[in-house]
Coordinates of C-alpha atoms in Angstrom, one line a residue:
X13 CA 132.8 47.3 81.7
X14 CA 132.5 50.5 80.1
X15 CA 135.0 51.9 77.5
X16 CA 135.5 55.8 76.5
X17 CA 134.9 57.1 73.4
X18 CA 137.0 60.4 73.0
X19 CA 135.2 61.3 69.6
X20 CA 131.2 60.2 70.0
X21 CA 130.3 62.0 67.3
X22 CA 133.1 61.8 64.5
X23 CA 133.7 65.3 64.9
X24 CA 136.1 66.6 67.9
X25 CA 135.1 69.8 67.6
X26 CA 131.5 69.0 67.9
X27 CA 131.6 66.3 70.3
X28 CA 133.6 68.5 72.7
X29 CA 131.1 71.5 71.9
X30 CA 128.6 68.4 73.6
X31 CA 131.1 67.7 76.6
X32 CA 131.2 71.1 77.5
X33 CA 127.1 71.8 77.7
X34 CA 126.8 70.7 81.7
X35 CA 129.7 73.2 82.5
X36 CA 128.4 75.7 80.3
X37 CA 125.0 75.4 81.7
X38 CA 125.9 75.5 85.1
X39 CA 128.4 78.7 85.3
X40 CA 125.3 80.5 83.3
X41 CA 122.9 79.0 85.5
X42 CA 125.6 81.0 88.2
X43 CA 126.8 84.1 86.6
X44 CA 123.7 85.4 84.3
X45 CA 120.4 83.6 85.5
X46 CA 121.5 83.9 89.4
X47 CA 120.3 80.7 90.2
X48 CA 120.7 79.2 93.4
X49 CA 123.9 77.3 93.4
X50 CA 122.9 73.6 94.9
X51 CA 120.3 73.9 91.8
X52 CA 122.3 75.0 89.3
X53 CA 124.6 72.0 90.2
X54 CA 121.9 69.4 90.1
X55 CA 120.6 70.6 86.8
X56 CA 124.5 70.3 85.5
X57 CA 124.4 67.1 87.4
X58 CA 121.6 65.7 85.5
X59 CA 122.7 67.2 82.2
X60 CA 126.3 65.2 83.0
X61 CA 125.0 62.3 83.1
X62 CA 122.4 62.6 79.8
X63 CA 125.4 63.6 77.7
X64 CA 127.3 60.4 79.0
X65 CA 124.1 58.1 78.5
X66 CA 122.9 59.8 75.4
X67 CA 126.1 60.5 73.4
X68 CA 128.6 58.8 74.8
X69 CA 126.8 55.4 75.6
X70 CA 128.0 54.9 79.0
X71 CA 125.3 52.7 80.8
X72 CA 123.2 54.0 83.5
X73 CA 124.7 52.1 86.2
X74 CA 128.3 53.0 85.2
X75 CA 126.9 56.8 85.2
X76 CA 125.0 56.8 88.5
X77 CA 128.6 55.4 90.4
X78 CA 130.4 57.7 89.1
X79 CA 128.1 60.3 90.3
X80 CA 127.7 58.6 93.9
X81 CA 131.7 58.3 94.1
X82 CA 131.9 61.8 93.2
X83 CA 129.3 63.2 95.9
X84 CA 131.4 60.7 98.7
X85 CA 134.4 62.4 97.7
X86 CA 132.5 65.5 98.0
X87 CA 131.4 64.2 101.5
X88 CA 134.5 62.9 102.6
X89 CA 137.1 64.4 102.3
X90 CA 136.1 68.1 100.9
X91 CA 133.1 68.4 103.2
X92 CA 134.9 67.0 106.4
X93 CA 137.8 69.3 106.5
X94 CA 135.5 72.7 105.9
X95 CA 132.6 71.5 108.4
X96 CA 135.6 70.9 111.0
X97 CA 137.3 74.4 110.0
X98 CA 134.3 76.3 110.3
X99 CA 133.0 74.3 113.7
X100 CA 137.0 75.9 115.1
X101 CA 135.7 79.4 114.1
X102 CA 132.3 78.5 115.8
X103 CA 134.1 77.4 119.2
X104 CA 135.9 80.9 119.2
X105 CA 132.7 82.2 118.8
X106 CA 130.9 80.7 121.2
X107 CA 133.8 81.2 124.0
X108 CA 134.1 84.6 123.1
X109 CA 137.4 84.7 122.0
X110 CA 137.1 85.3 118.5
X111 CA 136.4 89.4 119.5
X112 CA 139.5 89.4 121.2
X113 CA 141.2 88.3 118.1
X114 CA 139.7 90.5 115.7
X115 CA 140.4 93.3 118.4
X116 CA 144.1 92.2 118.0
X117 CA 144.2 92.7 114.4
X118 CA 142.8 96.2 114.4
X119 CA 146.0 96.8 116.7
X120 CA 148.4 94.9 114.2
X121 CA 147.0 97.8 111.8
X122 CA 143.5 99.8 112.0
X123 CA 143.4 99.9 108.4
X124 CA 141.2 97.0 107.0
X125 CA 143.0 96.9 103.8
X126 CA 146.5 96.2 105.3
X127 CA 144.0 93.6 107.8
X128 CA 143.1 92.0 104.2
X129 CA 146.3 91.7 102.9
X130 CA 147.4 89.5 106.3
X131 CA 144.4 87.6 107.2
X132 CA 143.5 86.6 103.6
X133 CA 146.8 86.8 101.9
X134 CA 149.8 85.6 104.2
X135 CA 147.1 84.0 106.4
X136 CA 145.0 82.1 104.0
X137 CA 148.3 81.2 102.2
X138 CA 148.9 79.4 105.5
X139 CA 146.1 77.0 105.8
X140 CA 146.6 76.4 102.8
X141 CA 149.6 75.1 102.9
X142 CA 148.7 73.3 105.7
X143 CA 145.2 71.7 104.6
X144 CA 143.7 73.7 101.4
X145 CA 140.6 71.9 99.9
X146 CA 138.6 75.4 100.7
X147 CA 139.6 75.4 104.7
X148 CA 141.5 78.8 103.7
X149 CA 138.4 79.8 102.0
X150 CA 136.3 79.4 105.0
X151 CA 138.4 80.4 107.8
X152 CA 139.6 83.6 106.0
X153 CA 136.3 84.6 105.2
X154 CA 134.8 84.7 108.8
X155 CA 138.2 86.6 109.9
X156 CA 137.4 89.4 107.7
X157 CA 133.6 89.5 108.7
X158 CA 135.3 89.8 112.4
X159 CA 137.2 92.8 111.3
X160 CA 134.7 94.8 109.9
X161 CA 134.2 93.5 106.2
X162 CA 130.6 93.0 104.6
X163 CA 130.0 89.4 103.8
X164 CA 129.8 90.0 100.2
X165 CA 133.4 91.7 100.3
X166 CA 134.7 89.1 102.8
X167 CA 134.2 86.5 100.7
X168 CA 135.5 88.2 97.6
X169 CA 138.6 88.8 98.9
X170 CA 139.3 85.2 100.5
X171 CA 138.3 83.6 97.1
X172 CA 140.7 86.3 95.2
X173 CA 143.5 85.4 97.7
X174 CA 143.3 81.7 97.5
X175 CA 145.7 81.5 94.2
X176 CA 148.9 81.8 94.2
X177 CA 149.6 79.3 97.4
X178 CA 147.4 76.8 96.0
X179 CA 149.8 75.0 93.4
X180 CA 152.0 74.2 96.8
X181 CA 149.1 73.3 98.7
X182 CA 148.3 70.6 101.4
X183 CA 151.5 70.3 101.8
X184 CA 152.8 70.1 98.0
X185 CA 150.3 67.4 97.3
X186 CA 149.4 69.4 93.5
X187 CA 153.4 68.8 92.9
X188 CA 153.7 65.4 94.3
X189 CA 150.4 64.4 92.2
X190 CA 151.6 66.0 88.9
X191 CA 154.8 64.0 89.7
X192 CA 153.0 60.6 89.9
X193 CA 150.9 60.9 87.3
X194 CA 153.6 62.2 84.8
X195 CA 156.0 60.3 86.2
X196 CA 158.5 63.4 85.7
X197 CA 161.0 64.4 88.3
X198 CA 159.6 66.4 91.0
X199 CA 161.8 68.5 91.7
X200 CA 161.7 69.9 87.7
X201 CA 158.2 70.3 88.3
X202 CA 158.6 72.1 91.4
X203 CA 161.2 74.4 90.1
X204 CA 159.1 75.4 87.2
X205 CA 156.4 75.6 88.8
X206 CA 158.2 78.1 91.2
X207 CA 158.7 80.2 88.1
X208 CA 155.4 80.7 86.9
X209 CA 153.1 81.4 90.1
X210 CA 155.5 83.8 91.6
X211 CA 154.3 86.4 89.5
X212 CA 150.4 85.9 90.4
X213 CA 151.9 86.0 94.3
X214 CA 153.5 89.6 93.4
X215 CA 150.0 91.0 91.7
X216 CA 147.5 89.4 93.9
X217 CA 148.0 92.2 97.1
X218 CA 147.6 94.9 94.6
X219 CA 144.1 93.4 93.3
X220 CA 143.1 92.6 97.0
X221 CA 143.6 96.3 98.0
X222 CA 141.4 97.5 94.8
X223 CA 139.0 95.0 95.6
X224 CA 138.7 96.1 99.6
X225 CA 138.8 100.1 98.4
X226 CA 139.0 100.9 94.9
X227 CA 141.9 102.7 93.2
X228 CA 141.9 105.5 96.3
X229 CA 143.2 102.7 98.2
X230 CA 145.6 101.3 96.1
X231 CA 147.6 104.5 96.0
X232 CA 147.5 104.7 99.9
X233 CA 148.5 101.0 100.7
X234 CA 150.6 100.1 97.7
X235 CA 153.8 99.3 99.8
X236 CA 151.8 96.8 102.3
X237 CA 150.8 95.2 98.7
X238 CA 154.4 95.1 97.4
X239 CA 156.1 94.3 100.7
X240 CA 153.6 91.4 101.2
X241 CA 153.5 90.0 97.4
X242 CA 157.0 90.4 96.8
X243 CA 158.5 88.8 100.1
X244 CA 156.1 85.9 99.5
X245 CA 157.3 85.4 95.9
X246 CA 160.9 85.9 96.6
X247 CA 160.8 82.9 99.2
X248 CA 158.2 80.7 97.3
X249 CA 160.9 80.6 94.2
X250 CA 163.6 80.5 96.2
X251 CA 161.6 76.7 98.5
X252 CA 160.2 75.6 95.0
X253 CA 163.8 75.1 93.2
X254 CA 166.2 74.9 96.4
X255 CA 164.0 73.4 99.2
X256 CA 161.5 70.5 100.4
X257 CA 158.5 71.4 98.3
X258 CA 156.0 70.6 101.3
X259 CA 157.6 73.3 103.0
X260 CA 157.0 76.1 100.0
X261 CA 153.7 78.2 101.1
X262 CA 154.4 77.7 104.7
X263 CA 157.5 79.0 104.4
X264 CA 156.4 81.9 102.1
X265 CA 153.2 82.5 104.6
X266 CA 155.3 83.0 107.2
X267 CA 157.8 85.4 106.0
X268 CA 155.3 87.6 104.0
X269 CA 153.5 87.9 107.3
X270 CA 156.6 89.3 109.1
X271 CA 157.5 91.3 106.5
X272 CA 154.0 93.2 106.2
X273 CA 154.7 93.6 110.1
X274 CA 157.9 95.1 110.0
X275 CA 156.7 97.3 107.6
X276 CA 154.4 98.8 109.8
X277 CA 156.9 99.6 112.3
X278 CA 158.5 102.5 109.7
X279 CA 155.5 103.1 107.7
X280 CA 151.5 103.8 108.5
X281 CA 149.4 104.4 105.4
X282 CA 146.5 106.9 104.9
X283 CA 143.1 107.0 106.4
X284 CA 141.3 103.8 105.3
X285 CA 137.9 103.4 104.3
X286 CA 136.4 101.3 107.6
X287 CA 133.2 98.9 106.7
X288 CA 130.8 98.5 108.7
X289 CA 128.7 95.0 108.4
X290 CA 125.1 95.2 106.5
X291 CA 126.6 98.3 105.0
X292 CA 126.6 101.1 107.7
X293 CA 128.8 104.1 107.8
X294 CA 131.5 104.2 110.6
X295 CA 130.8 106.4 113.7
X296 CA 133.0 109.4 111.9
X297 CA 130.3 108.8 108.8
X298 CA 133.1 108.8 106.2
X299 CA 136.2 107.5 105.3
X300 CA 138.5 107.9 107.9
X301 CA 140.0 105.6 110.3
X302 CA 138.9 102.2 110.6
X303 CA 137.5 99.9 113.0
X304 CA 138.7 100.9 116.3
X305 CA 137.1 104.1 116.6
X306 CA 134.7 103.0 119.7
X307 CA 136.3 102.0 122.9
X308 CA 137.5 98.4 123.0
X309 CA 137.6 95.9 125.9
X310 CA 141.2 95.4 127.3
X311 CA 142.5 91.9 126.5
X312 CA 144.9 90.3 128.8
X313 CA 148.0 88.0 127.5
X314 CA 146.2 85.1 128.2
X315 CA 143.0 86.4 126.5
X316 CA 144.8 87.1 123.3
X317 CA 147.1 84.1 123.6
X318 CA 143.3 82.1 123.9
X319 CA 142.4 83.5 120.9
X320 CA 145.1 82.5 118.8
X321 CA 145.4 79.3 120.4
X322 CA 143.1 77.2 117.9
X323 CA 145.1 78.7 115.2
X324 CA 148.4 77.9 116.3
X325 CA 147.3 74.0 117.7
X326 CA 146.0 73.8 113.4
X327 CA 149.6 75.0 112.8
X328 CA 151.0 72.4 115.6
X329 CA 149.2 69.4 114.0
X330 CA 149.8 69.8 110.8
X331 CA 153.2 70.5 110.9
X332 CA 153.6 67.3 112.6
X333 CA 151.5 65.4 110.2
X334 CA 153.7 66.8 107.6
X335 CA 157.1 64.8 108.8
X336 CA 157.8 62.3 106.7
X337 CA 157.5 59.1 109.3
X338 CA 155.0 60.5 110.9
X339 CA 152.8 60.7 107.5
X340 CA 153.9 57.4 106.6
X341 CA 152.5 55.9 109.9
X342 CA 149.1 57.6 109.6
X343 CA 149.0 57.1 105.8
X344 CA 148.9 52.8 107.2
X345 CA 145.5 53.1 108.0
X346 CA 144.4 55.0 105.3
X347 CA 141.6 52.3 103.0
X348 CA 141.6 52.5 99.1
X349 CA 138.6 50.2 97.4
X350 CA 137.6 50.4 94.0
X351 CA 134.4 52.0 93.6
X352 CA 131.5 49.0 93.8
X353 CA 129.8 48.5 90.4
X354 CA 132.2 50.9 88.6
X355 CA 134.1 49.1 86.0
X356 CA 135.6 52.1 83.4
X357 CA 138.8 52.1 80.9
X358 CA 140.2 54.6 79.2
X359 CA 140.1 54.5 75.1
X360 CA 143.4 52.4 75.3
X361 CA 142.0 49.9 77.9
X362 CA 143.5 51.6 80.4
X363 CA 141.5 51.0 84.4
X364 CA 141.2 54.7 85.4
X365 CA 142.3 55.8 88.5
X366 CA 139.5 57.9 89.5
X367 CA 137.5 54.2 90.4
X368 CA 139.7 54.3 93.2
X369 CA 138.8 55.7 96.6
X370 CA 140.8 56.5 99.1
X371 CA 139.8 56.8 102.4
X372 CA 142.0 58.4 104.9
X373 CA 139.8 58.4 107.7
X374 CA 143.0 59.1 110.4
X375 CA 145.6 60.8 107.8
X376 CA 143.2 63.4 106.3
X377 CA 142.8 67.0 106.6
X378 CA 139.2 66.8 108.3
X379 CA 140.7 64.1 111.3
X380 CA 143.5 66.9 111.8
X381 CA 141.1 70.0 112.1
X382 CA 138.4 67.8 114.2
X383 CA 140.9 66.9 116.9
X384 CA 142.4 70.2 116.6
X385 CA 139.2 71.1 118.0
X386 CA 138.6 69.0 120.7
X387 CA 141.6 70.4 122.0
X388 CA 140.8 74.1 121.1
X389 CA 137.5 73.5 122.7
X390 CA 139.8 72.5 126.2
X391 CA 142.3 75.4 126.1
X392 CA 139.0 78.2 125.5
X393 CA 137.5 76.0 127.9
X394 CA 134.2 75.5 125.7
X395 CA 131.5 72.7 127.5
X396 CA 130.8 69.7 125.7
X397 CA 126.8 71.0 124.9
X398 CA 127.9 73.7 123.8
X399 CA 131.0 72.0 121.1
X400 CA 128.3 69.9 120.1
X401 CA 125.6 72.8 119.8
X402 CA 128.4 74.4 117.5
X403 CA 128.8 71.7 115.5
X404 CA 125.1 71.4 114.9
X405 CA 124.9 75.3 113.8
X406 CA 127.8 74.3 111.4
X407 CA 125.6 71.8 109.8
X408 CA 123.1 73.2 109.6
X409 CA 125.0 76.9 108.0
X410 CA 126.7 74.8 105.3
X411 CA 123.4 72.4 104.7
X412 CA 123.1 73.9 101.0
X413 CA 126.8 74.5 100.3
X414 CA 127.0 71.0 101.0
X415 CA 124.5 70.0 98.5
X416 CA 126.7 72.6 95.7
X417 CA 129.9 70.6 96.8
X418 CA 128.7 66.9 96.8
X419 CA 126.8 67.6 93.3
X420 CA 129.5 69.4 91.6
X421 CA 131.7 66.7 92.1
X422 CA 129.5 64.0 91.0
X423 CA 129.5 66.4 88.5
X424 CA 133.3 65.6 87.6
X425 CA 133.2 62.4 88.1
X426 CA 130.6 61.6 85.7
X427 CA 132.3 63.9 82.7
X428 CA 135.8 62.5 83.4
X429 CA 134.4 58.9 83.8
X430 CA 132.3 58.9 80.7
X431 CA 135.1 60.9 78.8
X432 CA 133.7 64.0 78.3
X433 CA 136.7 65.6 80.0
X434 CA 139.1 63.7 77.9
X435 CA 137.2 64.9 75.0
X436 CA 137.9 68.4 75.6
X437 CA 141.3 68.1 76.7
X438 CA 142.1 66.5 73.4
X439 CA 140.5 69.3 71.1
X440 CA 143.2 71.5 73.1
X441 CA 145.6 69.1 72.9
X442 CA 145.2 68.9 69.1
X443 CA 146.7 72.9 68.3
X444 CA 150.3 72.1 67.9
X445 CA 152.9 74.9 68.9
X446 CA 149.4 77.1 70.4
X447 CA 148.9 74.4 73.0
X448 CA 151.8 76.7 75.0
X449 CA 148.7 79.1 75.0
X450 CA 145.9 76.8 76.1
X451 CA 147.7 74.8 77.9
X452 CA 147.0 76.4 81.4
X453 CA 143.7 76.6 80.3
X454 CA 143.3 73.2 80.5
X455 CA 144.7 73.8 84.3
X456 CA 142.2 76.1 84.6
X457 CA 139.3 74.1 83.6
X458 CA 139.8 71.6 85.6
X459 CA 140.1 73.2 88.7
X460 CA 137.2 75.1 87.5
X461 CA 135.8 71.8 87.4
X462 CA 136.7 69.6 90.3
X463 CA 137.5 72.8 93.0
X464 CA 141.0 71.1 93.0
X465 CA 144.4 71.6 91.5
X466 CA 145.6 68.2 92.5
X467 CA 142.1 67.0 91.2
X468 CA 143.4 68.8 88.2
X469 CA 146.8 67.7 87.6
X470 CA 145.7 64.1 88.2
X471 CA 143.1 64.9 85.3
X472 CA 145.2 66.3 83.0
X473 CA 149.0 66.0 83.9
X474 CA 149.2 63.4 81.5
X475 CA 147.7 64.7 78.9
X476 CA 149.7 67.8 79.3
X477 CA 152.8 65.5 78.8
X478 CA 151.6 64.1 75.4
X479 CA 150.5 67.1 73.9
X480 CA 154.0 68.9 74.5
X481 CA 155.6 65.9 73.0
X482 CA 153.2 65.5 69.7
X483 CA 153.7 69.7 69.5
X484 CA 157.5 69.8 70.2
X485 CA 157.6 71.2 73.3
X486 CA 159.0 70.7 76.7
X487 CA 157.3 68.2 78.4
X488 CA 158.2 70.0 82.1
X489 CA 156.8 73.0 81.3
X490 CA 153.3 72.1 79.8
X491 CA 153.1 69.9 83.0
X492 CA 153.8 72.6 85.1
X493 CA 151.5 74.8 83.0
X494 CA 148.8 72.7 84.2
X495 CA 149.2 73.5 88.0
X496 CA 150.0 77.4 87.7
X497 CA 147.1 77.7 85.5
X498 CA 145.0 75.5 88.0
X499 CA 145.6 77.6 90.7
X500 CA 143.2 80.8 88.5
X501 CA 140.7 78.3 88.9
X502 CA 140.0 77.9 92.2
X503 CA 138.0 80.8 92.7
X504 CA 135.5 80.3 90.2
X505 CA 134.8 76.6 91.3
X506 CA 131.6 76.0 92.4
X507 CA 132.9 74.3 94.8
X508 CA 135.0 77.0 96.7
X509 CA 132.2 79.5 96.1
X510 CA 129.9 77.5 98.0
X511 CA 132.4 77.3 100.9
X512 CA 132.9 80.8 100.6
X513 CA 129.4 81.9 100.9
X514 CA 128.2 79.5 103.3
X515 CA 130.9 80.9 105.6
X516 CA 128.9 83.9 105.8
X517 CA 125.5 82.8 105.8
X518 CA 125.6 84.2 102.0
X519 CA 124.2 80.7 100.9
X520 CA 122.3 81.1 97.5
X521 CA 124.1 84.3 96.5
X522 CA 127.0 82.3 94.9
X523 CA 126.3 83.8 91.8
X524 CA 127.2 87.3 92.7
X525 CA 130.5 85.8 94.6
X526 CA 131.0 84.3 91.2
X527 CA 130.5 87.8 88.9
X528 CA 132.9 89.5 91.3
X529 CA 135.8 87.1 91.0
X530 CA 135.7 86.6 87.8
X531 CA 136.8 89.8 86.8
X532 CA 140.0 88.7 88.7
X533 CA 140.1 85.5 86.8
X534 CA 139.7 87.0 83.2
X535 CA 142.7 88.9 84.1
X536 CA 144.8 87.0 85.3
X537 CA 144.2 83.8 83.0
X538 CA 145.6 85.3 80.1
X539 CA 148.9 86.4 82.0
X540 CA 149.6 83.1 83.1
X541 CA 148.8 81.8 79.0
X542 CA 151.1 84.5 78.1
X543 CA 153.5 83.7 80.3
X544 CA 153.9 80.2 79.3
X545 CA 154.1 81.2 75.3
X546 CA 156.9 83.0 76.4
X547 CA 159.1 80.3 78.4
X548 CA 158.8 78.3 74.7
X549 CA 160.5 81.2 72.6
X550 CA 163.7 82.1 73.6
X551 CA 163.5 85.6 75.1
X552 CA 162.0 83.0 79.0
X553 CA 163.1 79.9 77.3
X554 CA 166.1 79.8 80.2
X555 CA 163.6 79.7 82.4
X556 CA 162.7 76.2 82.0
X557 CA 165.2 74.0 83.9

């Protein structure tokens, strides 16, 4: 049995200075030495578990689980459901259909920036409600590779989009966990919750259309960016405090879409800059119009009905996973163990939860996306050698992302076994009245972390909880501080850059993924942080319910 320490060294300041080094180490590994990301994770790996044997005394046994329940979770179920997403994408491929669907977005709108805003925004926000854990990431990417985006930009733009709809993600499962672990009412939580990411869902369009063409582009496609953000935030505040909180992204994914699409009807916007893959100019050699400028194929009904059809069976299954007694019968055969040879309290005695692993081998995401494609594979009428040569090219893409996702997990486990998480939180925790500041930090950081908001808010929804009542403040909003703040730090996780650069055959260039979006990060962190500060004073203190 091994016990945490919160303070090895006498000094919380220093000891989490100590706690910190793997992470430190491994984003600078990323961002400033460009090292490959599956080796920048194993060196934080290794580091992780010398700073729990070395400082905090955990045995090597106790260490080396942790890290080998980590990397299964990694496996299963992180791996499964992107392997399964990406194998979908490969079927389309392979069957031809996925042409015809990027064909059909250029004639939703010939302007890639207004095709960014949809795929990756309303889209992404989509799958993500439906199964998250970087399926969004991954699917969205190879979209916006389809439509014309380089693989570099692609990617940028997926990761960038994957905030706002994460915090109701997988159905709500970031609420639902901060609810069990806090053991506040979920429907407070939702409802602040709902008041706080709104505003990254408003801004988020704007940045995309910088991202995909600079300020020239910003001033040409504003509306899309204001009819899109705006519609989704309206409705994803209005299902977070009056509605079922599985229900908020989908809902808000849905009605942004239609929005952006009535829009078009009554409004076109100015020439936009077309990108060509590998860099090349489009046929016009400058900026004009966009990706349609050769002759297409014609694509019947039941071509482009094909070519949405894996899409909309992902939709299908999900949405029936998502009822109530239909979760509850799949979640029967759904095994939870404690981890062998893992035996680890907290500093109060405490067992911790994260010894526990649950495998939902039927209910999980992965099961849903792998029999959604069996059954896309029968509808684009793909033959059994070639579903199982796509699955082997799958493999065989992701083969080092893997490696990045399964070691940056170990990665958590080890720090949040050992305690070297709950060191840090604590020297955050320890501010007083500031912690409104840091407070999504700690969100942040540990989606940072773990790739994971729920990962987060089981790590620190707690935590949250004390802090707020040792600093005065309102034990609702510091929780909820912790999932809209977790939700910035999704695109700078390892993890989900892995995903996204594996996607598209960018693996081993996660560090430039992770310089781009970072930018996007370091502005919108502090927003968030003030945000927060502001719901405690009274001029947003009636925000909190």
């Amino acid at each position: 049995m091994y016990q945490q320490v919160p303070d090895p060294l006498g000094n919380l300041g220093w000891s989490a200075l100590v706690a910190g080094l793997p992470l430190l180490v491994l984003f600078v590994l990323l961002g400033v030495f460009r090292v490959r990301a599956w080796l920048a994770s194993l060196i934080g790996l290794a580091l992780s578990i010398l700073v729990a044997l070395i400082v905090y005394g955990m045995p090597v046994g106790q260490a080396l689980n942790a890290a080998a329940e980590g990397a299964a979770f990694g496996l299963f179920p992180a791996l499964w459901i992107v392997v399964n997403a990406i194998w979908i994408y490969q079927l389309t491929v392979t069957s031809g259909h996925f042409d015809v669907l990027r064909r059909s977005f250029a004639k939703i709108s010939d302007d890639q920036r207004v095709q960014g805003i949809i795929i990756a925004f309303s889209f992404g926000a989509l799958l993500e409600a439906l199964a998250g854990f970087g399926a969004p990431v991954a699917i969205c990417a190879v979209m916006l590779v389809a439509v014309g985006l380089s693989p570099v930009k692609a990617a940028t733009v997926a990761l960038i989009a994957n905030t706002a709809p994460v915090a109701y993600g997988a159905v709500g499962l970031p609420i639902i966990t901060l609810a069990r672990v806090t053991d506040l009412p979920m429907d407070d939580l939702s409802a602040m919750t709902g008041r706080q990411v709104p505003v990254l869902a408003v801004l988020v369009p704007f940045v995309l259309v910088v991202v995909l063409d600079g300020w020239r582009g910003l001033k040409q496609a504003w509306p899309a960016a204001l009819v899109c953000g705006l519609s989704f935030a309206v409705v994803q505040f209005l299902m977070a405090n009056y509605g079922p909180v599985q229900l908020t992204d989908i809902a808000a994914a849905l009605v942004s879409a239609a929005a952006v699409l009535a829009l078009l009807r009554v409004w076109r916007p100015e020439g936009g800059k077309a990108e060509r893959i590998g860099g090349e100019s489009p046929p016009d050699g400058g900026g004009g119009v966009t990706t349609s400028v050769r002759a297409q194929p014609v694509d019947t009904r039941t071509d482009v009905a094909k070519a949405f059809a894996p899409y909309l069976v992902i939709i299908g299954f999900f949405s029936v996973v998502a009822i109530p007694a239909v979760a509850d019968l799949l979640g029967r055969t759904t095994i939870t163990f404690a981890w062998p040879g893992l035996h680890v309290t907290s500093a109060d005695g405490e067992p911790l939860s994260l010894i526990q692993y649950k495998f939902d081998w039927l209910a999980g995401g992965g099961t849903v996306l792998f029999i959604a494609g069996l059954v896309s594979a029968v509808i684009l009428k793909v033959g059994r050698r070639e579903v199982v040569s796509a699955y082997g090219r799958t493999l065989h893409q992701l083969r080092t992302a893997s490696v990045t996702v399964m070691a940056v997990l170990a990665l958590a486990y080890v720090m949040n076994a050992s305690g070297q998480t709950a060191t840090m939180g604590l020297l955050l925790a320890g501010t007083g009245a500031f912690f409104s500041v840091l407070s999504p930090l700690l969100g942040w950081f540990g989606t940072a972390v773990t790739g994971s908001d729920t990962s987060s808010n089981s790590l620190f929804g707690a935590l949250q909880v004390s802090a707020a009542h040792g600093a005065g403040l309102s034990d609702t909003l510091m929780a909820s501080a912790n999932t809209s703040g977790g939700v910035l730090g999704k695109m700078i996780s390892p993890q989900n850059l892995a995903i996204g650069a594996g996607a598209v055959g960018l693996a081993g260039r996660e560090g430039e993924l992770f310089r781009k979006v970072l930018v996007a990060s370091a502005i919108f962190v502090p927003m968030m942080c003030l945000l927060v500060y502001l719901q405690t004073t009274p001029l947003l203190s009636w925000m909190v319910p």
